[in-house]
């Protein structure tokens, strides 16, 4: 595949890495709307008796685990009072929270069918490319069980019992409960619109949750909270842009829905960036090294293992449409890096080790480099082609 440049990762012999048939690689792409893939590029899917029916369609190998030194576990234990005072206050009480039904036709009302017809009338002129991106965003939200699972792999902050009263665990469960409304609301709205193939969408969700994700966080809460800081910012931008486009297409209710979800993501971004800010205060050297580590491998999107049973490159194609219509772009990626560098005052860090200084220099110069690479990639970009999307009944879109 000529759009890949392979960077071998030689760390597969370390004790924290499982044995694999292939060495771990960071796979980066010339088309910068496609995020780097950290792990093993999935082999061609096996068919017939060679493929075990219970295995996910994409398998990752050689995943590094438990990279945080054990002595740093105490940092997160000591931060529990801080988490209670600074994180849990950012949660909204359930009784004061919006619910999906606040935005949807009321099935108990006599005017339910008329309300559904009004919804369908509003959405009938919205273009297919918008719906593909909205579906991709919804599927990403619906894979929430994977994200809670990922956070509960992090050493020192995981929910040890499933109902732990520890502040880190309370935050993770309540964050999950708030996020759960996002996919629920978008799913129902899309279902009522009649514009999309719900069965193929539902298959994609099941495939994605079954495949999981490996963002390269290595059970390390430093990496984990850097990752979630980035992702909450990315989803805030993405939902904000779908809100803007929905308004342009004349669906004010859908714009309100996407804007409300974006506001949640912004509040969650505030929480996760506060955590990393605190880590910079306590352990600036360790935190900047982890930030550089995450940025070097490039942040993998949560739904990078997306598959609908038909398109082996579904995430790439969905991302291409999102880039084309301006929902989430390579420029947004660079802007997020720049935002986080400023948010955490990375340029002003002092007293760093040699490794810390090198990490600081790398991170502070990254956003301009990404923008330059994006300009070159755009100049080299191949002509677009038409590809079918199962989510819109096989209709073709430009990617």
PDB file of N, CA, C and O in Angstrom, residues 172-247:
ATOM      1  N   UNK A 172     -15.084   8.350  36.630  1.00  0.00           N
ATOM      2  CA  UNK A 172     -15.164   7.553  35.408  1.00  0.00           C
ATOM      3  C   UNK A 172     -16.584   7.055  35.169  1.00  0.00           C
ATOM      4  O   UNK A 172     -17.091   7.112  34.034  1.00  0.00           O
ATOM      5  N   UNK A 173     -17.248   6.573  36.199  1.00  0.00           N
ATOM      6  CA  UNK A 173     -18.620   6.080  36.017  1.00  0.00           C
ATOM      7  C   UNK A 173     -19.575   7.213  35.652  1.00  0.00           C
ATOM      8  O   UNK A 173     -20.421   7.075  34.763  1.00  0.00           O
ATOM      9  N   UNK A 174     -19.449   8.343  36.341  1.00  0.00           N
ATOM     10  CA  UNK A 174     -20.359   9.462  36.073  1.00  0.00           C
ATOM     11  C   UNK A 174     -20.089  10.088  34.708  1.00  0.00           C
ATOM     12  O   UNK A 174     -21.026  10.493  34.001  1.00  0.00           O
ATOM     13  N   UNK A 175     -18.814  10.173  34.326  1.00  0.00           N
ATOM     14  CA  UNK A 175     -18.463  10.642  32.979  1.00  0.00           C
ATOM     15  C   UNK A 175     -19.093   9.725  31.927  1.00  0.00           C
ATOM     16  O   UNK A 175     -19.698  10.200  30.947  1.00  0.00           O
ATOM     17  N   UNK A 176     -18.993   8.429  32.152  1.00  0.00           N
ATOM     18  CA  UNK A 176     -19.586   7.463  31.227  1.00  0.00           C
ATOM     19  C   UNK A 176     -21.098   7.664  31.143  1.00  0.00           C
ATOM     20  O   UNK A 176     -21.684   7.626  30.053  1.00  0.00           O
ATOM     21  N   UNK A 177     -21.737   7.869  32.278  1.00  0.00           N
ATOM     22  CA  UNK A 177     -23.190   8.055  32.304  1.00  0.00           C
ATOM     23  C   UNK A 177     -23.602   9.305  31.537  1.00  0.00           C
ATOM     24  O   UNK A 177     -24.617   9.304  30.819  1.00  0.00           O
ATOM     25  N   UNK A 178     -22.817  10.376  31.660  1.00  0.00           N
ATOM     26  CA  UNK A 178     -23.126  11.591  30.901  1.00  0.00           C
ATOM     27  C   UNK A 178     -22.906  11.372  29.405  1.00  0.00           C
ATOM     28  O   UNK A 178     -23.739  11.768  28.570  1.00  0.00           O
ATOM     29  N   UNK A 179     -21.799  10.737  29.063  1.00  0.00           N
ATOM     30  CA  UNK A 179     -21.502  10.489  27.651  1.00  0.00           C
ATOM     31  C   UNK A 179     -22.518   9.536  27.008  1.00  0.00           C
ATOM     32  O   UNK A 179     -22.781   9.632  25.809  1.00  0.00           O
ATOM     33  N   UNK A 180     -23.085   8.646  27.778  1.00  0.00           N
ATOM     34  CA  UNK A 180     -24.013   7.654  27.242  1.00  0.00           C
ATOM     35  C   UNK A 180     -25.206   8.304  26.537  1.00  0.00           C
ATOM     36  O   UNK A 180     -25.777   7.731  25.602  1.00  0.00           O
ATOM     37  N   UNK A 181     -25.583   9.497  26.970  1.00  0.00           N
ATOM     38  CA  UNK A 181     -26.729  10.171  26.363  1.00  0.00           C
ATOM     39  C   UNK A 181     -26.443  10.599  24.925  1.00  0.00           C
ATOM     40  O   UNK A 181     -27.374  10.738  24.120  1.00  0.00           O
ATOM     41  N   UNK A 182     -25.173  10.812  24.589  1.00  0.00           N
ATOM     42  CA  UNK A 182     -24.832  11.350  23.275  1.00  0.00           C
ATOM     43  C   UNK A 182     -25.188  10.381  22.153  1.00  0.00           C
ATOM     44  O   UNK A 182     -25.901  10.736  21.214  1.00  0.00           O
ATOM     45  N   UNK A 183     -24.660   9.159  22.243  1.00  0.00           N
ATOM     46  CA  UNK A 183     -24.975   8.174  21.218  1.00  0.00           C
ATOM     47  C   UNK A 183     -26.444   7.814  21.213  1.00  0.00           C
ATOM     48  O   UNK A 183     -27.040   7.587  20.146  1.00  0.00           O
ATOM     49  N   UNK A 184     -27.049   7.766  22.393  1.00  0.00           N
ATOM     50  CA  UNK A 184     -28.466   7.436  22.506  1.00  0.00           C
ATOM     51  C   UNK A 184     -29.317   8.438  21.726  1.00  0.00           C
ATOM     52  O   UNK A 184     -30.197   8.074  20.938  1.00  0.00           O
ATOM     53  N   UNK A 185     -29.043   9.721  21.925  1.00  0.00           N
ATOM     54  CA  UNK A 185     -29.818  10.772  21.264  1.00  0.00           C
ATOM     55  C   UNK A 185     -29.596  10.776  19.752  1.00  0.00           C
ATOM     56  O   UNK A 185     -30.561  10.808  18.970  1.00  0.00           O
ATOM     57  N   UNK A 186     -28.334  10.738  19.322  1.00  0.00           N
ATOM     58  CA  UNK A 186     -28.060  10.754  17.888  1.00  0.00           C
ATOM     59  C   UNK A 186     -28.617   9.521  17.201  1.00  0.00           C
ATOM     60  O   UNK A 186     -29.147   9.597  16.074  1.00  0.00           O
ATOM     61  N   UNK A 187     -28.528   8.374  17.845  1.00  0.00           N
ATOM     62  CA  UNK A 187     -29.045   7.136  17.278  1.00  0.00           C
ATOM     63  C   UNK A 187     -30.547   7.253  17.016  1.00  0.00           C
ATOM     64  O   UNK A 187     -31.042   6.924  15.928  1.00  0.00           O
ATOM     65  N   UNK A 188     -31.272   7.734  17.994  1.00  0.00           N
ATOM     66  CA  UNK A 188     -32.727   7.839  17.845  1.00  0.00           C
ATOM     67  C   UNK A 188     -33.115   8.859  16.776  1.00  0.00           C
ATOM     68  O   UNK A 188     -34.059   8.655  16.010  1.00  0.00           O
ATOM     69  N   UNK A 189     -32.387   9.967  16.736  1.00  0.00           N
ATOM     70  CA  UNK A 189     -32.702  10.990  15.738  1.00  0.00           C
ATOM     71  C   UNK A 189     -32.470  10.444  14.329  1.00  0.00           C
ATOM     72  O   UNK A 189     -33.301  10.638  13.430  1.00  0.00           O
ATOM     73  N   UNK A 190     -31.349   9.766  14.151  1.00  0.00           N
ATOM     74  CA  UNK A 190     -31.049   9.187  12.842  1.00  0.00           C
ATOM     75  C   UNK A 190     -32.069   8.116  12.468  1.00  0.00           C
ATOM     76  O   UNK A 190     -32.499   8.025  11.306  1.00  0.00           O
ATOM     77  N   UNK A 191     -32.475   7.315  13.431  1.00  0.00           N
ATOM     78  CA  UNK A 191     -33.494   6.286  13.195  1.00  0.00           C
ATOM     79  C   UNK A 191     -34.797   6.916  12.704  1.00  0.00           C
ATOM     80  O   UNK A 191     -35.385   6.483  11.714  1.00  0.00           O
ATOM     81  N   UNK A 192     -35.233   7.977  13.381  1.00  0.00           N
ATOM     82  CA  UNK A 192     -36.495   8.616  13.022  1.00  0.00           C
ATOM     83  C   UNK A 192     -36.423   9.342  11.689  1.00  0.00           C
ATOM     84  O   UNK A 192     -37.437   9.507  11.001  1.00  0.00           O
ATOM     85  N   UNK A 193     -35.215   9.756  11.292  1.00  0.00           N
ATOM     86  CA  UNK A 193     -35.078  10.498  10.035  1.00  0.00           C
ATOM     87  C   UNK A 193     -35.404   9.642   8.819  1.00  0.00           C
ATOM     88  O   UNK A 193     -35.810  10.159   7.781  1.00  0.00           O
ATOM     89  N   UNK A 194     -35.169   8.336   8.912  1.00  0.00           N
ATOM     90  CA  UNK A 194     -35.392   7.449   7.773  1.00  0.00           C
ATOM     91  C   UNK A 194     -34.365   7.595   6.668  1.00  0.00           C
ATOM     92  O   UNK A 194     -34.509   6.994   5.601  1.00  0.00           O
ATOM     93  N   UNK A 195     -33.316   8.358   6.912  1.00  0.00           N
ATOM     94  CA  UNK A 195     -32.335   8.645   5.861  1.00  0.00           C
ATOM     95  C   UNK A 195     -31.176   7.649   5.827  1.00  0.00           C
ATOM     96  O   UNK A 195     -30.367   7.686   4.899  1.00  0.00           O
ATOM     97  N   UNK A 196     -31.072   6.788   6.823  1.00  0.00           N
ATOM     98  CA  UNK A 196     -29.888   5.938   6.929  1.00  0.00           C
ATOM     99  C   UNK A 196     -30.285   4.475   7.125  1.00  0.00           C
ATOM    100  O   UNK A 196     -31.408   4.172   7.545  1.00  0.00           O
ATOM    101  N   UNK A 197     -29.351   3.591   6.811  1.00  0.00           N
ATOM    102  CA  UNK A 197     -29.571   2.144   6.923  1.00  0.00           C
ATOM    103  C   UNK A 197     -29.206   1.704   8.340  1.00  0.00           C
ATOM    104  O   UNK A 197     -28.040   1.448   8.647  1.00  0.00           O
ATOM    105  N   UNK A 198     -30.209   1.618   9.199  1.00  0.00           N
ATOM    106  CA  UNK A 198     -29.943   1.356  10.612  1.00  0.00           C
ATOM    107  C   UNK A 198     -29.311  -0.013  10.846  1.00  0.00           C
ATOM    108  O   UNK A 198     -28.482  -0.157  11.742  1.00  0.00           O
ATOM    109  N   UNK A 199     -29.668  -1.013  10.064  1.00  0.00           N
ATOM    110  CA  UNK A 199     -29.094  -2.341  10.323  1.00  0.00           C
ATOM    111  C   UNK A 199     -27.584  -2.338  10.078  1.00  0.00           C
ATOM    112  O   UNK A 199     -26.818  -2.900  10.883  1.00  0.00           O
ATOM    113  N   UNK A 200     -27.150  -1.716   8.996  1.00  0.00           N
ATOM    114  CA  UNK A 200     -25.708  -1.660   8.746  1.00  0.00           C
ATOM    115  C   UNK A 200     -24.998  -0.794   9.776  1.00  0.00           C
ATOM    116  O   UNK A 200     -23.852  -1.064  10.142  1.00  0.00           O
ATOM    117  N   UNK A 201     -25.666   0.235  10.254  1.00  0.00           N
ATOM    118  CA  UNK A 201     -25.098   1.054  11.326  1.00  0.00           C
ATOM    119  C   UNK A 201     -24.960   0.232  12.605  1.00  0.00           C
ATOM    120  O   UNK A 201     -23.928   0.266  13.280  1.00  0.00           O
ATOM    121  N   UNK A 202     -25.987  -0.515  12.933  1.00  0.00           N
ATOM    122  CA  UNK A 202     -25.960  -1.343  14.146  1.00  0.00           C
ATOM    123  C   UNK A 202     -24.887  -2.414  14.058  1.00  0.00           C
ATOM    124  O   UNK A 202     -24.214  -2.727  15.055  1.00  0.00           O
ATOM    125  N   UNK A 203     -24.679  -2.985  12.875  1.00  0.00           N
ATOM    126  CA  UNK A 203     -23.593  -3.956  12.691  1.00  0.00           C
ATOM    127  C   UNK A 203     -22.234  -3.288  12.928  1.00  0.00           C
ATOM    128  O   UNK A 203     -21.345  -3.874  13.551  1.00  0.00           O
ATOM    129  N   UNK A 204     -22.085  -2.061  12.421  1.00  0.00           N
ATOM    130  CA  UNK A 204     -20.825  -1.345  12.601  1.00  0.00           C
ATOM    131  C   UNK A 204     -20.541  -1.118  14.078  1.00  0.00           C
ATOM    132  O   UNK A 204     -19.401  -1.281  14.538  1.00  0.00           O
ATOM    133  N   UNK A 205     -21.571  -0.745  14.827  1.00  0.00           N
ATOM    134  CA  UNK A 205     -21.406  -0.528  16.267  1.00  0.00           C
ATOM    135  C   UNK A 205     -20.972  -1.817  16.947  1.00  0.00           C
ATOM    136  O   UNK A 205     -20.044  -1.832  17.773  1.00  0.00           O
ATOM    137  N   UNK A 206     -21.612  -2.924  16.605  1.00  0.00           N
ATOM    138  CA  UNK A 206     -21.269  -4.197  17.244  1.00  0.00           C
ATOM    139  C   UNK A 206     -19.846  -4.620  16.890  1.00  0.00           C
ATOM    140  O   UNK A 206     -19.080  -5.053  17.759  1.00  0.00           O
ATOM    141  N   UNK A 207     -19.479  -4.473  15.620  1.00  0.00           N
ATOM    142  CA  UNK A 207     -18.104  -4.787  15.227  1.00  0.00           C
ATOM    143  C   UNK A 207     -17.102  -3.923  16.013  1.00  0.00           C
ATOM    144  O   UNK A 207     -16.080  -4.421  16.496  1.00  0.00           O
ATOM    145  N   UNK A 208     -17.402  -2.634  16.136  1.00  0.00           N
ATOM    146  CA  UNK A 208     -16.456  -1.721  16.761  1.00  0.00           C
ATOM    147  C   UNK A 208     -16.271  -2.019  18.243  1.00  0.00           C
ATOM    148  O   UNK A 208     -15.138  -2.071  18.735  1.00  0.00           O
ATOM    149  N   UNK A 209     -17.357  -2.240  18.952  1.00  0.00           N
ATOM    150  CA  UNK A 209     -17.236  -2.567  20.373  1.00  0.00           C
ATOM    151  C   UNK A 209     -16.505  -3.892  20.556  1.00  0.00           C
ATOM    152  O   UNK A 209     -15.675  -4.042  21.459  1.00  0.00           O
ATOM    153  N   UNK A 210     -16.783  -4.847  19.683  1.00  0.00           N
ATOM    154  CA  UNK A 210     -16.099  -6.139  19.763  1.00  0.00           C
ATOM    155  C   UNK A 210     -14.622  -6.050  19.474  1.00  0.00           C
ATOM    156  O   UNK A 210     -13.815  -6.812  20.019  1.00  0.00           O
ATOM    157  N   UNK A 211     -14.225  -5.111  18.624  1.00  0.00           N
ATOM    158  CA  UNK A 211     -12.810  -4.951  18.272  1.00  0.00           C
ATOM    159  C   UNK A 211     -12.026  -4.208  19.342  1.00  0.00           C
ATOM    160  O   UNK A 211     -10.831  -4.416  19.500  1.00  0.00           O
ATOM    161  N   UNK A 212     -12.697  -3.311  20.084  1.00  0.00           N
ATOM    162  CA  UNK A 212     -12.016  -2.538  21.113  1.00  0.00           C
ATOM    163  C   UNK A 212     -11.192  -1.415  20.526  1.00  0.00           C
ATOM    164  O   UNK A 212     -11.475  -0.908  19.442  1.00  0.00           O
ATOM    165  N   UNK A 213     -10.153  -1.021  21.235  1.00  0.00           N
ATOM    166  CA  UNK A 213      -9.249   0.024  20.766  1.00  0.00           C
ATOM    167  C   UNK A 213      -7.927  -0.092  21.513  1.00  0.00           C
ATOM    168  O   UNK A 213      -7.878  -0.638  22.612  1.00  0.00           O
ATOM    169  N   UNK A 214      -6.865   0.384  20.896  1.00  0.00           N
ATOM    170  CA  UNK A 214      -5.578   0.485  21.585  1.00  0.00           C
ATOM    171  C   UNK A 214      -4.980   1.833  21.256  1.00  0.00           C
ATOM    172  O   UNK A 214      -4.285   1.997  20.257  1.00  0.00           O
ATOM    173  N   UNK A 215      -5.242   2.850  22.110  1.00  0.00           N
ATOM    174  CA  UNK A 215      -4.682   4.174  21.838  1.00  0.00           C
ATOM    175  C   UNK A 215      -3.230   4.313  22.249  1.00  0.00           C
ATOM    176  O   UNK A 215      -2.663   5.396  22.177  1.00  0.00           O
ATOM    177  N   UNK A 216      -2.613   3.212  22.710  1.00  0.00           N
ATOM    178  CA  UNK A 216      -1.212   3.275  23.119  1.00  0.00           C
ATOM    179  C   UNK A 216      -1.016   3.901  24.483  1.00  0.00           C
ATOM    180  O   UNK A 216       0.035   4.483  24.756  1.00  0.00           O
ATOM    181  N   UNK A 217      -2.020   3.762  25.372  1.00  0.00           N
ATOM    182  CA  UNK A 217      -1.909   4.365  26.698  1.00  0.00           C
ATOM    183  C   UNK A 217      -1.185   3.473  27.715  1.00  0.00           C
ATOM    184  O   UNK A 217      -0.829   3.943  28.801  1.00  0.00           O
ATOM    185  N   UNK A 218      -0.990   2.205  27.396  1.00  0.00           N
ATOM    186  CA  UNK A 218      -0.075   1.327  28.146  1.00  0.00           C
ATOM    187  C   UNK A 218      -0.413   1.220  29.641  1.00  0.00           C
ATOM    188  O   UNK A 218       0.482   1.089  30.469  1.00  0.00           O
ATOM    189  N   UNK A 219      -1.683   1.295  30.003  1.00  0.00           N
ATOM    190  CA  UNK A 219      -2.127   1.254  31.406  1.00  0.00           C
ATOM    191  C   UNK A 219      -1.597   2.431  32.215  1.00  0.00           C
ATOM    192  O   UNK A 219      -1.670   2.440  33.440  1.00  0.00           O
ATOM    193  N   UNK A 220      -1.090   3.433  31.526  1.00  0.00           N
ATOM    194  CA  UNK A 220      -0.396   4.546  32.175  1.00  0.00           C
ATOM    195  C   UNK A 220      -1.345   5.747  32.248  1.00  0.00           C
ATOM    196  O   UNK A 220      -1.722   6.297  31.214  1.00  0.00           O
ATOM    197  N   UNK A 221      -1.733   6.182  33.449  1.00  0.00           N
ATOM    198  CA  UNK A 221      -2.688   7.289  33.535  1.00  0.00           C
ATOM    199  C   UNK A 221      -2.145   8.608  33.010  1.00  0.00           C
ATOM    200  O   UNK A 221      -2.920   9.468  32.595  1.00  0.00           O
ATOM    201  N   UNK A 222      -0.826   8.791  33.025  1.00  0.00           N
ATOM    202  CA  UNK A 222      -0.269   9.993  32.380  1.00  0.00           C
ATOM    203  C   UNK A 222      -0.690  10.005  30.904  1.00  0.00           C
ATOM    204  O   UNK A 222      -1.225  11.000  30.399  1.00  0.00           O
ATOM    205  N   UNK A 223      -0.414   8.896  30.220  1.00  0.00           N
ATOM    206  CA  UNK A 223      -0.779   8.793  28.806  1.00  0.00           C
ATOM    207  C   UNK A 223      -2.289   8.796  28.624  1.00  0.00           C
ATOM    208  O   UNK A 223      -2.821   9.404  27.689  1.00  0.00           O
ATOM    209  N   UNK A 224      -2.997   8.105  29.529  1.00  0.00           N
ATOM    210  CA  UNK A 224      -4.441   7.998  29.406  1.00  0.00           C
ATOM    211  C   UNK A 224      -5.135   9.340  29.492  1.00  0.00           C
ATOM    212  O   UNK A 224      -6.039   9.649  28.694  1.00  0.00           O
ATOM    213  N   UNK A 225      -4.728  10.175  30.436  1.00  0.00           N
ATOM    214  CA  UNK A 225      -5.401  11.461  30.601  1.00  0.00           C
ATOM    215  C   UNK A 225      -4.939  12.487  29.567  1.00  0.00           C
ATOM    216  O   UNK A 225      -5.690  13.411  29.228  1.00  0.00           O
ATOM    217  N   UNK A 226      -3.741  12.333  29.039  1.00  0.00           N
ATOM    218  CA  UNK A 226      -3.342  13.151  27.882  1.00  0.00           C
ATOM    219  C   UNK A 226      -4.220  12.790  26.687  1.00  0.00           C
ATOM    220  O   UNK A 226      -4.727  13.663  25.968  1.00  0.00           O
ATOM    221  N   UNK A 227      -4.415  11.486  26.500  1.00  0.00           N
ATOM    222  CA  UNK A 227      -5.250  11.022  25.387  1.00  0.00           C
ATOM    223  C   UNK A 227      -6.682  11.536  25.503  1.00  0.00           C
ATOM    224  O   UNK A 227      -7.255  12.050  24.531  1.00  0.00           O
ATOM    225  N   UNK A 228      -7.286  11.414  26.688  1.00  0.00           N
ATOM    226  CA  UNK A 228      -8.674  11.857  26.839  1.00  0.00           C
ATOM    227  C   UNK A 228      -8.786  13.379  26.727  1.00  0.00           C
ATOM    228  O   UNK A 228      -9.800  13.885  26.229  1.00  0.00           O
ATOM    229  N   UNK A 229      -7.766  14.109  27.164  1.00  0.00           N
ATOM    230  CA  UNK A 229      -7.776  15.563  26.974  1.00  0.00           C
ATOM    231  C   UNK A 229      -7.862  15.902  25.492  1.00  0.00           C
ATOM    232  O   UNK A 229      -8.650  16.768  25.074  1.00  0.00           O
ATOM    233  N   UNK A 230      -7.053  15.216  24.703  1.00  0.00           N
ATOM    234  CA  UNK A 230      -7.050  15.450  23.255  1.00  0.00           C
ATOM    235  C   UNK A 230      -8.403  15.062  22.652  1.00  0.00           C
ATOM    236  O   UNK A 230      -8.985  15.811  21.864  1.00  0.00           O
ATOM    237  N   UNK A 231      -8.887  13.895  23.033  1.00  0.00           N
ATOM    238  CA  UNK A 231     -10.112  13.398  22.414  1.00  0.00           C
ATOM    239  C   UNK A 231     -11.339  14.232  22.766  1.00  0.00           C
ATOM    240  O   UNK A 231     -12.219  14.439  21.928  1.00  0.00           O
ATOM    241  N   UNK A 232     -11.433  14.693  23.996  1.00  0.00           N
ATOM    242  CA  UNK A 232     -12.580  15.530  24.349  1.00  0.00           C
ATOM    243  C   UNK A 232     -12.546  16.835  23.558  1.00  0.00           C
ATOM    244  O   UNK A 232     -13.588  17.347  23.138  1.00  0.00           O
ATOM    245  N   UNK A 233     -11.367  17.383  23.355  1.00  0.00           N
ATOM    246  CA  UNK A 233     -11.237  18.576  22.525  1.00  0.00           C
ATOM    247  C   UNK A 233     -11.656  18.273  21.089  1.00  0.00           C
ATOM    248  O   UNK A 233     -12.369  19.063  20.448  1.00  0.00           O
ATOM    249  N   UNK A 234     -11.236  17.121  20.563  1.00  0.00           N
ATOM    250  CA  UNK A 234     -11.574  16.745  19.191  1.00  0.00           C
ATOM    251  C   UNK A 234     -13.081  16.562  19.020  1.00  0.00           C
ATOM    252  O   UNK A 234     -13.668  17.001  18.015  1.00  0.00           O
ATOM    253  N   UNK A 235     -13.733  15.906  19.983  1.00  0.00           N
ATOM    254  CA  UNK A 235     -15.178  15.693  19.852  1.00  0.00           C
ATOM    255  C   UNK A 235     -15.950  16.994  20.041  1.00  0.00           C
ATOM    256  O   UNK A 235     -16.993  17.202  19.413  1.00  0.00           O
ATOM    257  N   UNK A 236     -15.445  17.887  20.893  1.00  0.00           N
ATOM    258  CA  UNK A 236     -16.043  19.220  21.018  1.00  0.00           C
ATOM    259  C   UNK A 236     -16.037  19.931  19.667  1.00  0.00           C
ATOM    260  O   UNK A 236     -17.053  20.498  19.225  1.00  0.00           O
ATOM    261  N   UNK A 237     -14.907  19.886  18.974  1.00  0.00           N
ATOM    262  CA  UNK A 237     -14.800  20.527  17.663  1.00  0.00           C
ATOM    263  C   UNK A 237     -15.723  19.856  16.657  1.00  0.00           C
ATOM    264  O   UNK A 237     -16.462  20.524  15.908  1.00  0.00           O
ATOM    265  N   UNK A 238     -15.703  18.526  16.616  1.00  0.00           N
ATOM    266  CA  UNK A 238     -16.493  17.785  15.640  1.00  0.00           C
ATOM    267  C   UNK A 238     -17.988  18.031  15.809  1.00  0.00           C
ATOM    268  O   UNK A 238     -18.699  18.353  14.849  1.00  0.00           O
ATOM    269  N   UNK A 239     -18.492  17.897  17.041  1.00  0.00           N
ATOM    270  CA  UNK A 239     -19.926  18.122  17.260  1.00  0.00           C
ATOM    271  C   UNK A 239     -20.296  19.587  17.049  1.00  0.00           C
ATOM    272  O   UNK A 239     -21.407  19.896  16.588  1.00  0.00           O
ATOM    273  N   UNK A 240     -19.388  20.493  17.375  1.00  0.00           N
ATOM    274  CA  UNK A 240     -19.647  21.906  17.111  1.00  0.00           C
ATOM    275  C   UNK A 240     -19.812  22.173  15.622  1.00  0.00           C
ATOM    276  O   UNK A 240     -20.685  22.954  15.204  1.00  0.00           O
ATOM    277  N   UNK A 241     -18.995  21.516  14.807  1.00  0.00           N
ATOM    278  CA  UNK A 241     -19.089  21.707  13.359  1.00  0.00           C
ATOM    279  C   UNK A 241     -20.320  21.033  12.767  1.00  0.00           C
ATOM    280  O   UNK A 241     -20.917  21.557  11.820  1.00  0.00           O
ATOM    281  N   UNK A 242     -20.724  19.882  13.299  1.00  0.00           N
ATOM    282  CA  UNK A 242     -21.976  19.280  12.800  1.00  0.00           C
ATOM    283  C   UNK A 242     -23.166  20.154  13.195  1.00  0.00           C
ATOM    284  O   UNK A 242     -24.154  20.236  12.455  1.00  0.00           O
ATOM    285  N   UNK A 243     -23.087  20.835  14.347  1.00  0.00           N
ATOM    286  CA  UNK A 243     -24.139  21.776  14.736  1.00  0.00           C
ATOM    287  C   UNK A 243     -24.213  22.930  13.734  1.00  0.00           C
ATOM    288  O   UNK A 243     -25.309  23.314  13.276  1.00  0.00           O
ATOM    289  N   UNK A 244     -23.045  23.482  13.401  1.00  0.00           N
ATOM    290  CA  UNK A 244     -23.010  24.595  12.449  1.00  0.00           C
ATOM    291  C   UNK A 244     -23.589  24.202  11.093  1.00  0.00           C
ATOM    292  O   UNK A 244     -24.411  24.924  10.510  1.00  0.00           O
ATOM    293  N   UNK A 245     -23.206  23.018  10.601  1.00  0.00           N
ATOM    294  CA  UNK A 245     -23.690  22.569   9.295  1.00  0.00           C
ATOM    295  C   UNK A 245     -25.177  22.242   9.326  1.00  0.00           C
ATOM    296  O   UNK A 245     -25.895  22.499   8.348  1.00  0.00           O
ATOM    297  N   UNK A 246     -25.663  21.658  10.435  1.00  0.00           N
ATOM    298  CA  UNK A 246     -27.094  21.370  10.544  1.00  0.00           C
ATOM    299  C   UNK A 246     -27.903  22.660  10.443  1.00  0.00           C
ATOM    300  O   UNK A 246     -28.957  22.706   9.783  1.00  0.00           O
ATOM    301  N   UNK A 247     -27.411  23.704  11.074  1.00  0.00           N
ATOM    302  CA  UNK A 247     -28.098  25.007  11.002  1.00  0.00           C
ATOM    303  C   UNK A 247     -28.089  25.528   9.572  1.00  0.00           C
ATOM    304  O   UNK A 247     -29.115  26.042   9.073  1.00  0.00           O
TER     305      UNK A 247
END
